[in-house]
PDB file of C-alpha atoms in Angstrom:
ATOM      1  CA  UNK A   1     134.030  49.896  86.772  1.00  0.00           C
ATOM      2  CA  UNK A   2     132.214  50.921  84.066  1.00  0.00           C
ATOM      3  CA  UNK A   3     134.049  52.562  81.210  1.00  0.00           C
ATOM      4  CA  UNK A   4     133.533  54.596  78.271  1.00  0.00           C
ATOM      5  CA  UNK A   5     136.684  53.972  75.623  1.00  0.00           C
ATOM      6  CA  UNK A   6     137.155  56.372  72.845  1.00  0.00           C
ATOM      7  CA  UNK A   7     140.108  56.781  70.329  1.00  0.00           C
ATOM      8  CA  UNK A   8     142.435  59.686  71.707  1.00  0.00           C
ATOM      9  CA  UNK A   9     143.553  60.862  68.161  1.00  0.00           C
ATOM     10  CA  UNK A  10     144.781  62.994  66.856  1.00  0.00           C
ATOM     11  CA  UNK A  11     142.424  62.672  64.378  1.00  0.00           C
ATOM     12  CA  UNK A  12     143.096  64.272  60.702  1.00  0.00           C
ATOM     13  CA  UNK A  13     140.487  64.599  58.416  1.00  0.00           C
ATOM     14  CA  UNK A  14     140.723  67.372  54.788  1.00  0.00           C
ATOM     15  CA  UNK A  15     138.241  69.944  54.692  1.00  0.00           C
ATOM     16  CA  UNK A  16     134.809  68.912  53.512  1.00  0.00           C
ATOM     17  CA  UNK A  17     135.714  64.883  54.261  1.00  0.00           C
ATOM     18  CA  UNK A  18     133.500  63.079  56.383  1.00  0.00           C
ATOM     19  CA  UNK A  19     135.122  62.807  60.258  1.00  0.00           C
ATOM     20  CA  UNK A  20     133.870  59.504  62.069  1.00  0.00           C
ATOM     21  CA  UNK A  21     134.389  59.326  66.256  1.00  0.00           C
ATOM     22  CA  UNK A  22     133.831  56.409  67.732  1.00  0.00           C
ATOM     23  CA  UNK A  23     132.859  55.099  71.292  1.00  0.00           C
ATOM     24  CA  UNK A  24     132.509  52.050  73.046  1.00  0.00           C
ATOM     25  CA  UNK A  25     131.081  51.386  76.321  1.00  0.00           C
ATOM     26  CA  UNK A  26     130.905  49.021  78.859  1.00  0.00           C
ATOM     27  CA  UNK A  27     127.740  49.079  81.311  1.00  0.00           C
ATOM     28  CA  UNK A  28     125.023  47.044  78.852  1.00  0.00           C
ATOM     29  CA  UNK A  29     122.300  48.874  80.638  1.00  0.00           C
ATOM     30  CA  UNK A  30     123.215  52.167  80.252  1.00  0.00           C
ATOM     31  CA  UNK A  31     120.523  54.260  78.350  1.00  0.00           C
ATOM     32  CA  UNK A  32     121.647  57.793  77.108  1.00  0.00           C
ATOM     33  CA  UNK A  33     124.352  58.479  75.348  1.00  0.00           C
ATOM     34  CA  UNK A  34     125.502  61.909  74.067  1.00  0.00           C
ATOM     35  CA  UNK A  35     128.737  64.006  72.208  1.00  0.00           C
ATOM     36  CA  UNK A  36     129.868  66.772  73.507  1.00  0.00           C
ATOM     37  CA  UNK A  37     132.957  68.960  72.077  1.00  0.00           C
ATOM     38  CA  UNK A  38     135.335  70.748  73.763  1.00  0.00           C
ATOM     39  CA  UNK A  39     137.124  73.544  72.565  1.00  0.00           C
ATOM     40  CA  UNK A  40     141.295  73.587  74.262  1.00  0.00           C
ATOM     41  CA  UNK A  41     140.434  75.505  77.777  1.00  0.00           C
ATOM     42  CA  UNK A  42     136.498  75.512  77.600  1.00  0.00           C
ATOM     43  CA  UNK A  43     133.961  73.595  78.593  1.00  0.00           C
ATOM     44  CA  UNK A  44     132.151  70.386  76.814  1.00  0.00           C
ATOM     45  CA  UNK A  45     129.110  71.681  74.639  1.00  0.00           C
ATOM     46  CA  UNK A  46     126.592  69.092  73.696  1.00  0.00           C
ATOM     47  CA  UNK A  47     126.448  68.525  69.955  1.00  0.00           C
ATOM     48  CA  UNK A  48     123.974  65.318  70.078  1.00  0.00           C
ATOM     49  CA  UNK A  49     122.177  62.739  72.128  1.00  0.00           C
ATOM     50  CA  UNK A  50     120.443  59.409  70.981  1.00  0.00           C
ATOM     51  CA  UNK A  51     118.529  56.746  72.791  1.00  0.00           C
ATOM     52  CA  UNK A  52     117.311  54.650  70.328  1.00  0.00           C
ATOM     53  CA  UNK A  53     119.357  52.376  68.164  1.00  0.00           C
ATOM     54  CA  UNK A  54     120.065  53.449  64.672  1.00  0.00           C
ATOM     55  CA  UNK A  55     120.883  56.688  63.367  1.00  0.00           C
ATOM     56  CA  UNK A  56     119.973  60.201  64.549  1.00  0.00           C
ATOM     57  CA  UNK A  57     120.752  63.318  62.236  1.00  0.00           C
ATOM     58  CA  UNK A  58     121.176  67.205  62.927  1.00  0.00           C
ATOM     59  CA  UNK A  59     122.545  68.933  60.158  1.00  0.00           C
ATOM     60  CA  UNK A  60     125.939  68.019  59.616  1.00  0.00           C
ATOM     61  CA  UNK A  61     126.121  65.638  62.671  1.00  0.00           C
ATOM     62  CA  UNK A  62     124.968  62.122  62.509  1.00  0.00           C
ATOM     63  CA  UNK A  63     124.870  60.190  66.141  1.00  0.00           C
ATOM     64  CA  UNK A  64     124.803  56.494  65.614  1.00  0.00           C
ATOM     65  CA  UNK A  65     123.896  54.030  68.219  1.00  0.00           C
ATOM     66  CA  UNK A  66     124.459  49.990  67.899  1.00  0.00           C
ATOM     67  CA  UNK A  67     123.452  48.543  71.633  1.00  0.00           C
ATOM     68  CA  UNK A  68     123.949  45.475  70.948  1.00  0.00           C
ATOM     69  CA  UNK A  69     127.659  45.896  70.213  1.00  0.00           C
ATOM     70  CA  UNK A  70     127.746  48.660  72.691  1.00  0.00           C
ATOM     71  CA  UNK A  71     129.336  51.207  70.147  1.00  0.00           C
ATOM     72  CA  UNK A  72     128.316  54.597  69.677  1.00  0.00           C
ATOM     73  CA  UNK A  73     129.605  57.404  66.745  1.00  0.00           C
ATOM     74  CA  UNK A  74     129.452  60.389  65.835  1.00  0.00           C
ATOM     75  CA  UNK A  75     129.487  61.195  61.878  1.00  0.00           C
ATOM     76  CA  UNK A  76     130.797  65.027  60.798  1.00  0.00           C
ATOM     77  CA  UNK A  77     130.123  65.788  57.116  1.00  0.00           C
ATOM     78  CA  UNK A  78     131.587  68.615  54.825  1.00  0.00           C
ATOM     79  CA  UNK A  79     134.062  68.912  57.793  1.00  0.00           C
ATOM     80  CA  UNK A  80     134.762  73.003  58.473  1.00  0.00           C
ATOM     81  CA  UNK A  81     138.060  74.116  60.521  1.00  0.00           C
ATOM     82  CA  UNK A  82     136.101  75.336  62.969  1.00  0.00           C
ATOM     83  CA  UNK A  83     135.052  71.027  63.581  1.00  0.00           C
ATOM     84  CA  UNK A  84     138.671  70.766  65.015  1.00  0.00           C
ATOM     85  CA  UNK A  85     138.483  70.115  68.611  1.00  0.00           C
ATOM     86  CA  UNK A  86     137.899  67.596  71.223  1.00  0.00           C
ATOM     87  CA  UNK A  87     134.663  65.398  70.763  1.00  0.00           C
ATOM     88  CA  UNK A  88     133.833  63.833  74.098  1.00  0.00           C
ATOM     89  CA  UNK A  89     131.408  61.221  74.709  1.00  0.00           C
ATOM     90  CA  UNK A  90     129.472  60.741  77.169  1.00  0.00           C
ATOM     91  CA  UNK A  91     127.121  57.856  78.715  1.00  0.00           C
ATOM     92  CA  UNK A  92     124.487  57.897  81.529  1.00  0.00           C
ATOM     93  CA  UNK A  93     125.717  55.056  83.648  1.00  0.00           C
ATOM     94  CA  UNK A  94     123.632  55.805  86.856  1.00  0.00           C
ATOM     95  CA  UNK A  95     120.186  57.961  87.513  1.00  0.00           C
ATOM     96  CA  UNK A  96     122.043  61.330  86.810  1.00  0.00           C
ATOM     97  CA  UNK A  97     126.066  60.326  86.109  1.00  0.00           C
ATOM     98  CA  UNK A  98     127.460  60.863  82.883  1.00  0.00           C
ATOM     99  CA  UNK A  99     131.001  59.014  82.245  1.00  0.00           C
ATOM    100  CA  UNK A 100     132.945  60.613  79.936  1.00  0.00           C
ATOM    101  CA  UNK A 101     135.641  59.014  77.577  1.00  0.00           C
ATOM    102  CA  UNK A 102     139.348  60.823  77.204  1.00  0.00           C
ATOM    103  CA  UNK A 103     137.797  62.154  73.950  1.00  0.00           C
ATOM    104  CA  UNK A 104     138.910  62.109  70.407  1.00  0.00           C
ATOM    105  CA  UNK A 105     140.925  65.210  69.266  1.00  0.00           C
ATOM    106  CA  UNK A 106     140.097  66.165  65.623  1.00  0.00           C
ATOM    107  CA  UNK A 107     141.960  68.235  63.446  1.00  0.00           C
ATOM    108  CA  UNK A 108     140.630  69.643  60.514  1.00  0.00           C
ATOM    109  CA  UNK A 109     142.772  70.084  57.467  1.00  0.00           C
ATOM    110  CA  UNK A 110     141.925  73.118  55.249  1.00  0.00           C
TER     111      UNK A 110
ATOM    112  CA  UNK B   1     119.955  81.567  74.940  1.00  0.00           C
ATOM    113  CA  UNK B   2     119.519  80.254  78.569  1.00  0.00           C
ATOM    114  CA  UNK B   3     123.028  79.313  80.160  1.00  0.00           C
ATOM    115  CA  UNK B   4     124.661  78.199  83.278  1.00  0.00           C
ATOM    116  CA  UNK B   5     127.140  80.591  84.439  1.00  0.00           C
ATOM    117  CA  UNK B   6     130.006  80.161  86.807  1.00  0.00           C
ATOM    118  CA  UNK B   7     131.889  82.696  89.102  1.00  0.00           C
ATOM    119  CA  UNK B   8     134.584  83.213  89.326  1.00  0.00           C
ATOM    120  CA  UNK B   9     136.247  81.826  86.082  1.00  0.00           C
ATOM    121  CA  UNK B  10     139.996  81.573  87.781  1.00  0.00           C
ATOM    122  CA  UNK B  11     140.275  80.909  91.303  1.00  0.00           C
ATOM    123  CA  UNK B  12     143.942  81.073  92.776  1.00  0.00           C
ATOM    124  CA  UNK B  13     144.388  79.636  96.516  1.00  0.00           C
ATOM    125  CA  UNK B  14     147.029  78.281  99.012  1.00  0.00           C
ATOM    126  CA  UNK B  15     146.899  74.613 100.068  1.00  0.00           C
ATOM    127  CA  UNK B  16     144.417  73.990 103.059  1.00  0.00           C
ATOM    128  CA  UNK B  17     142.393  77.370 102.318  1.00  0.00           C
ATOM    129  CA  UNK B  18     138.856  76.603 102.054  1.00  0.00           C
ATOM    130  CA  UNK B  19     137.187  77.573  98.619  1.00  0.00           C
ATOM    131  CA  UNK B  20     133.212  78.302  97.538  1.00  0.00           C
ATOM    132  CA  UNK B  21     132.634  77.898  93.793  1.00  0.00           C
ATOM    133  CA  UNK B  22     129.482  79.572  92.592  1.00  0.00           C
ATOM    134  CA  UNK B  23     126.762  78.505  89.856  1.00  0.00           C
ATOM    135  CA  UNK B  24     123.602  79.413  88.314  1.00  0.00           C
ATOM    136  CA  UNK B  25     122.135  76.929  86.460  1.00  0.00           C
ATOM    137  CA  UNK B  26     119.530  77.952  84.042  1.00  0.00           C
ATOM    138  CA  UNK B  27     116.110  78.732  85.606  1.00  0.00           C
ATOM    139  CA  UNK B  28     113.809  76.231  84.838  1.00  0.00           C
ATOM    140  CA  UNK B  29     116.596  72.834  85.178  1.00  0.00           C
ATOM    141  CA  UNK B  30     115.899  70.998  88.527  1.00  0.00           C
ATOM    142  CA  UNK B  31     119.003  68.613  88.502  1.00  0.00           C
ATOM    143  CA  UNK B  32     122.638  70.081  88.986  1.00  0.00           C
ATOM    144  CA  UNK B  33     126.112  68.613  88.706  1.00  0.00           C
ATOM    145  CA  UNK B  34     129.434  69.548  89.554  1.00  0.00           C
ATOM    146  CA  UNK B  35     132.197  67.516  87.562  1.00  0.00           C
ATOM    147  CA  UNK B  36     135.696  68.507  87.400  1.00  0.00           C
ATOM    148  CA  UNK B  37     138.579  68.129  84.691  1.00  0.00           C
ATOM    149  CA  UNK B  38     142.045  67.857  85.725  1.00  0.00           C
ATOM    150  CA  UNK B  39     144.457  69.081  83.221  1.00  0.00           C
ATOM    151  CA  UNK B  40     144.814  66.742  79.838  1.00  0.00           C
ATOM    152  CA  UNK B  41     142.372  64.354  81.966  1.00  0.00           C
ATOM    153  CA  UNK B  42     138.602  63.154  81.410  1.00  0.00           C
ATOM    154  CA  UNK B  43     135.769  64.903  82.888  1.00  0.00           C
ATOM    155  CA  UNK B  44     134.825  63.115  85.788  1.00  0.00           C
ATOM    156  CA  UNK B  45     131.387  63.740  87.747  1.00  0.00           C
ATOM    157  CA  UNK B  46     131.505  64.371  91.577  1.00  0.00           C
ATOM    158  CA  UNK B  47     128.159  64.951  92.784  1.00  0.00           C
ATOM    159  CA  UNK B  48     124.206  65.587  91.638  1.00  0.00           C
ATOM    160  CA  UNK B  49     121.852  67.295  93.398  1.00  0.00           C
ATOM    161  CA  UNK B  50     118.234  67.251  93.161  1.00  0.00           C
ATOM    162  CA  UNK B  51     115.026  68.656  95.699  1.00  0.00           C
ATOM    163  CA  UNK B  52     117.784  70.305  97.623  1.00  0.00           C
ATOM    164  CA  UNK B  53     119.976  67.087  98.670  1.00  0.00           C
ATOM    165  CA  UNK B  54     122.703  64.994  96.975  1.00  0.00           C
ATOM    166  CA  UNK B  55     121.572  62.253  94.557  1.00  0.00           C
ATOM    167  CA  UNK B  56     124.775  60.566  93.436  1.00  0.00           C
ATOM    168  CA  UNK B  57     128.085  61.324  94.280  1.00  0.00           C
ATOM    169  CA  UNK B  58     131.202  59.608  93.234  1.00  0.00           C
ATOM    170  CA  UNK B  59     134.427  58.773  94.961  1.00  0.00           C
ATOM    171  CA  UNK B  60     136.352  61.496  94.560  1.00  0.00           C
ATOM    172  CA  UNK B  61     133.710  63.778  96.491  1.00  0.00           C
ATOM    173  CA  UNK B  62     134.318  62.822 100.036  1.00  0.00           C
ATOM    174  CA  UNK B  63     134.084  64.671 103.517  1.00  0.00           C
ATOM    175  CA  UNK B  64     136.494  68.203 101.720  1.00  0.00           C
ATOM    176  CA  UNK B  65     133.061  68.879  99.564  1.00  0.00           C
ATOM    177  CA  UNK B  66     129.970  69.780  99.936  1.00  0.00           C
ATOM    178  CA  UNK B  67     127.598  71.349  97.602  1.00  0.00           C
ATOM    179  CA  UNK B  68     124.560  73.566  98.616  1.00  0.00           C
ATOM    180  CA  UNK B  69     121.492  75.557  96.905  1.00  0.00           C
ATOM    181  CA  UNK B  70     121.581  78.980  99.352  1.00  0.00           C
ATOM    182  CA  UNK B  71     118.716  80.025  97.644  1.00  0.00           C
ATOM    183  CA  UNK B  72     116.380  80.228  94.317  1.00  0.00           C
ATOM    184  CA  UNK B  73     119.383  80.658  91.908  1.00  0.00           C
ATOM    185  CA  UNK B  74     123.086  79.620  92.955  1.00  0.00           C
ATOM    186  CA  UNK B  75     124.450  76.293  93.291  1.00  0.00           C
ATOM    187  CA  UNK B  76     127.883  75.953  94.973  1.00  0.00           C
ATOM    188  CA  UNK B  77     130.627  73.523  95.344  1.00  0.00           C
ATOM    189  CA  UNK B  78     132.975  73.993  98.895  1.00  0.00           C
ATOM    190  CA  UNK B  79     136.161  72.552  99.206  1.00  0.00           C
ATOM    191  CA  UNK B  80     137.423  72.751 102.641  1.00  0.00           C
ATOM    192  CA  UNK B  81     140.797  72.614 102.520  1.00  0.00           C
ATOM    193  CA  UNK B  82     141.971  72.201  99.751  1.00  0.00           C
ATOM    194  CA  UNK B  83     144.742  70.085  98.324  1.00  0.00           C
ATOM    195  CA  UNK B  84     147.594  70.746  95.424  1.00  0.00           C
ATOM    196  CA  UNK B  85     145.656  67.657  93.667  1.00  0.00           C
ATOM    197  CA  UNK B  86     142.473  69.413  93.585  1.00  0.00           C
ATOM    198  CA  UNK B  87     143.577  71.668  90.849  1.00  0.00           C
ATOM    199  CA  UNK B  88     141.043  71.307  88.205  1.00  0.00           C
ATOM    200  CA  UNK B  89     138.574  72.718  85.927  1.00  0.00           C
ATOM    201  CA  UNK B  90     135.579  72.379  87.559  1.00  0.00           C
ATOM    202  CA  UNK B  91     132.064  72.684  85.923  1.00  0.00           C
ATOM    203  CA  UNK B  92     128.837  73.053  87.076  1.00  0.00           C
ATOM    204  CA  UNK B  93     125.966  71.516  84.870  1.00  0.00           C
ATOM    205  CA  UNK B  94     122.168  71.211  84.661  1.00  0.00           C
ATOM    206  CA  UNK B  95     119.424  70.113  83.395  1.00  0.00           C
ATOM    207  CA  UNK B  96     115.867  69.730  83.081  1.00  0.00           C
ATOM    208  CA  UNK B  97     115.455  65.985  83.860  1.00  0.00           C
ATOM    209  CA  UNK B  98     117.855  63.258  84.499  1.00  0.00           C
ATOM    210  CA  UNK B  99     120.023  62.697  82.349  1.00  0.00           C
ATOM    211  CA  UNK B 100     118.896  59.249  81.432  1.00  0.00           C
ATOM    212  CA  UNK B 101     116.206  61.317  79.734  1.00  0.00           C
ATOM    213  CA  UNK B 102     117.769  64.341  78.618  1.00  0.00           C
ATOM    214  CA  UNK B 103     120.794  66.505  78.264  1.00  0.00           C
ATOM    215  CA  UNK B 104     122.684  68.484  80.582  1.00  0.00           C
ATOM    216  CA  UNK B 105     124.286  72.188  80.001  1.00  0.00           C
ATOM    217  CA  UNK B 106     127.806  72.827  81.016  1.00  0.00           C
ATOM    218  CA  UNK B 107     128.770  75.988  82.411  1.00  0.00           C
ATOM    219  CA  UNK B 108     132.295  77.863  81.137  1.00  0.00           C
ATOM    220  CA  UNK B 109     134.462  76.261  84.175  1.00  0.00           C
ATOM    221  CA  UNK B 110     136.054  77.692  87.214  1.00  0.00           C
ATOM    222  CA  UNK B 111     139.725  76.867  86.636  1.00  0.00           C
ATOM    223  CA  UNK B 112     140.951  75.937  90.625  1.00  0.00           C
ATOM    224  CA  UNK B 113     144.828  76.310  90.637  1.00  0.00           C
ATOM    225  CA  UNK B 114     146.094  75.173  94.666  1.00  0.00           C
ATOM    226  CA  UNK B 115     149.737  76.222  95.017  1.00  0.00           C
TER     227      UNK B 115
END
C-alpha cells in the first residue's frame, strides 16, 4: 500500500511566523509531488509542485523535497489569516494517481 | 482563468437511484480524473481517463461506475445505484499531461448526499 503520512494538526502558527507542513511518503519511486489547500467545503487548489530535490520557491511558499529520506514540506512565510486551512499533499504514485495525505489543518493566529 | 467546472454542485438522491455527475475540464487538458472525498476523510482517486478509455482506476471504482467523454467538452462519472456509503464530495480534475509531469486542476465538487 503505498502511503502518504502527513501531521493532522491543528496547526497554530502567529501572524507573520513562518508555518512548516510536512509529508512523508512511502513508494521510493514515486516522482511528483505537489500541495494543495483546501478551504472547509471546497475543493483542493494546487499551491506548488517540485520534482527535483532541494528547494523550490513561489512567493511566500517554499516546497522542499529530500528523496532520499522520502520527506516533502511545504514552508509559509509572513503567514496571513487567510493561510488558515487545510494543506494537502499529494504524490504521483502511478502514471496518473495522485495519493493524498489526511492533510495538515493550519490555523493562523492574528 | 481556465477552470474545470462541475454540475450540479449538490446532488440529493435515494439509495439504488442511478446518478450522472457532469464535468468540463478545461479545453486544452487531455487527462481527467474523478476522485472523491468522504466527509472529514482524504481525497482518494477513483479513475483516469485518457484517448477516450480508462487508464487507472482504483478499488473503490468497481462495476456501480463508469465514466464517459459524450462529446468534445463533458466528462461524467455514473453511479448506478447508488449506496448510503457513496456519499461524498466528488471532484473531477484535469490536466495537461500526466501527472508525473505536471499538475492537475480540481473542479469545485459535486457534494453526493444518498439517503
Amino acid at each position: 500500500q503505498k502511503e502518504v503520512e502527513q501531521n493532522s494538526g491543528p496547526l497554530s502558527v502567529p501572524e507573520g511566523a513562518i508555518a512548516s507542513l510536512n509529508c512523508t511518503y512511502s513508494d521510493r519511486g514515486s516522482q511528483s509531488f505537489f500541495w494543495y489547500r483546501q478551504y472547509s467545503g471546497k475543493s483542493p487548489e494546487l499551491i506548488m509542485f517540485i520534482y527535483s530535490n532541494g528547494d523550490k520557491e513561489d512567493g511566500r511558499f517554499t516546497a522542499q523535497l529530500n528523496k532520499a529520506s522520502q520527506y516533502v514540506s511545504l514552508l509559509i512565510r509572513d503567514s496571513q489569516p487567510s493561510d488558515s486551512a487545510t494543506y494537502l499533499c499529494a504524490v504521483n504514485t502511478g502514471n496518473e494517481k495522485l495519493t493524498f495525505g489526511t492533510g495538515t489543518r493550519l490555523t493562523i493566529i492574528p | 482563468e481556465p477552470e474545470v467546472t462541475q454540475t450540479p454542485s449538490h446532488q440529493v438522491t435515494q439509495m439504488g437511484q442511478e446518478v450522472i455527475l457532469r464535468c468540463v475540464p478545461i479545453s486544452n487538458h487531455l487527462y481527467f480524473y474523478w476522485y472523491r472525498q468522504i466527509l472529514g476523510q482524504k481525497v482518494e482517486f477513483l479513475v483516469s481517463f485518457y484517448n477516450n478509455e480508462i487508464s487507472e482506476k482504483s478499488e473503490i471504482f468497481d462495476d456501480q461506475f463508469s465514466v464517459e467523454r459524450p462529446d468534445g467538452s463533458n466528462f461524467t462519472l455514473k453511479i448506478r445505484s447508488t449506496k448510503l456509503e457513496d456519499s461524498a464530495m466528488y471532484f473531477c480534475a484535469s490536466s495537461i499531461q500526466r501527472t508525473e509531469n505536471t499538475e492537475a486542476f480540481f473542479g469545485q465538487g459535486t457534494r453526493l448526499t444518498v439517503v
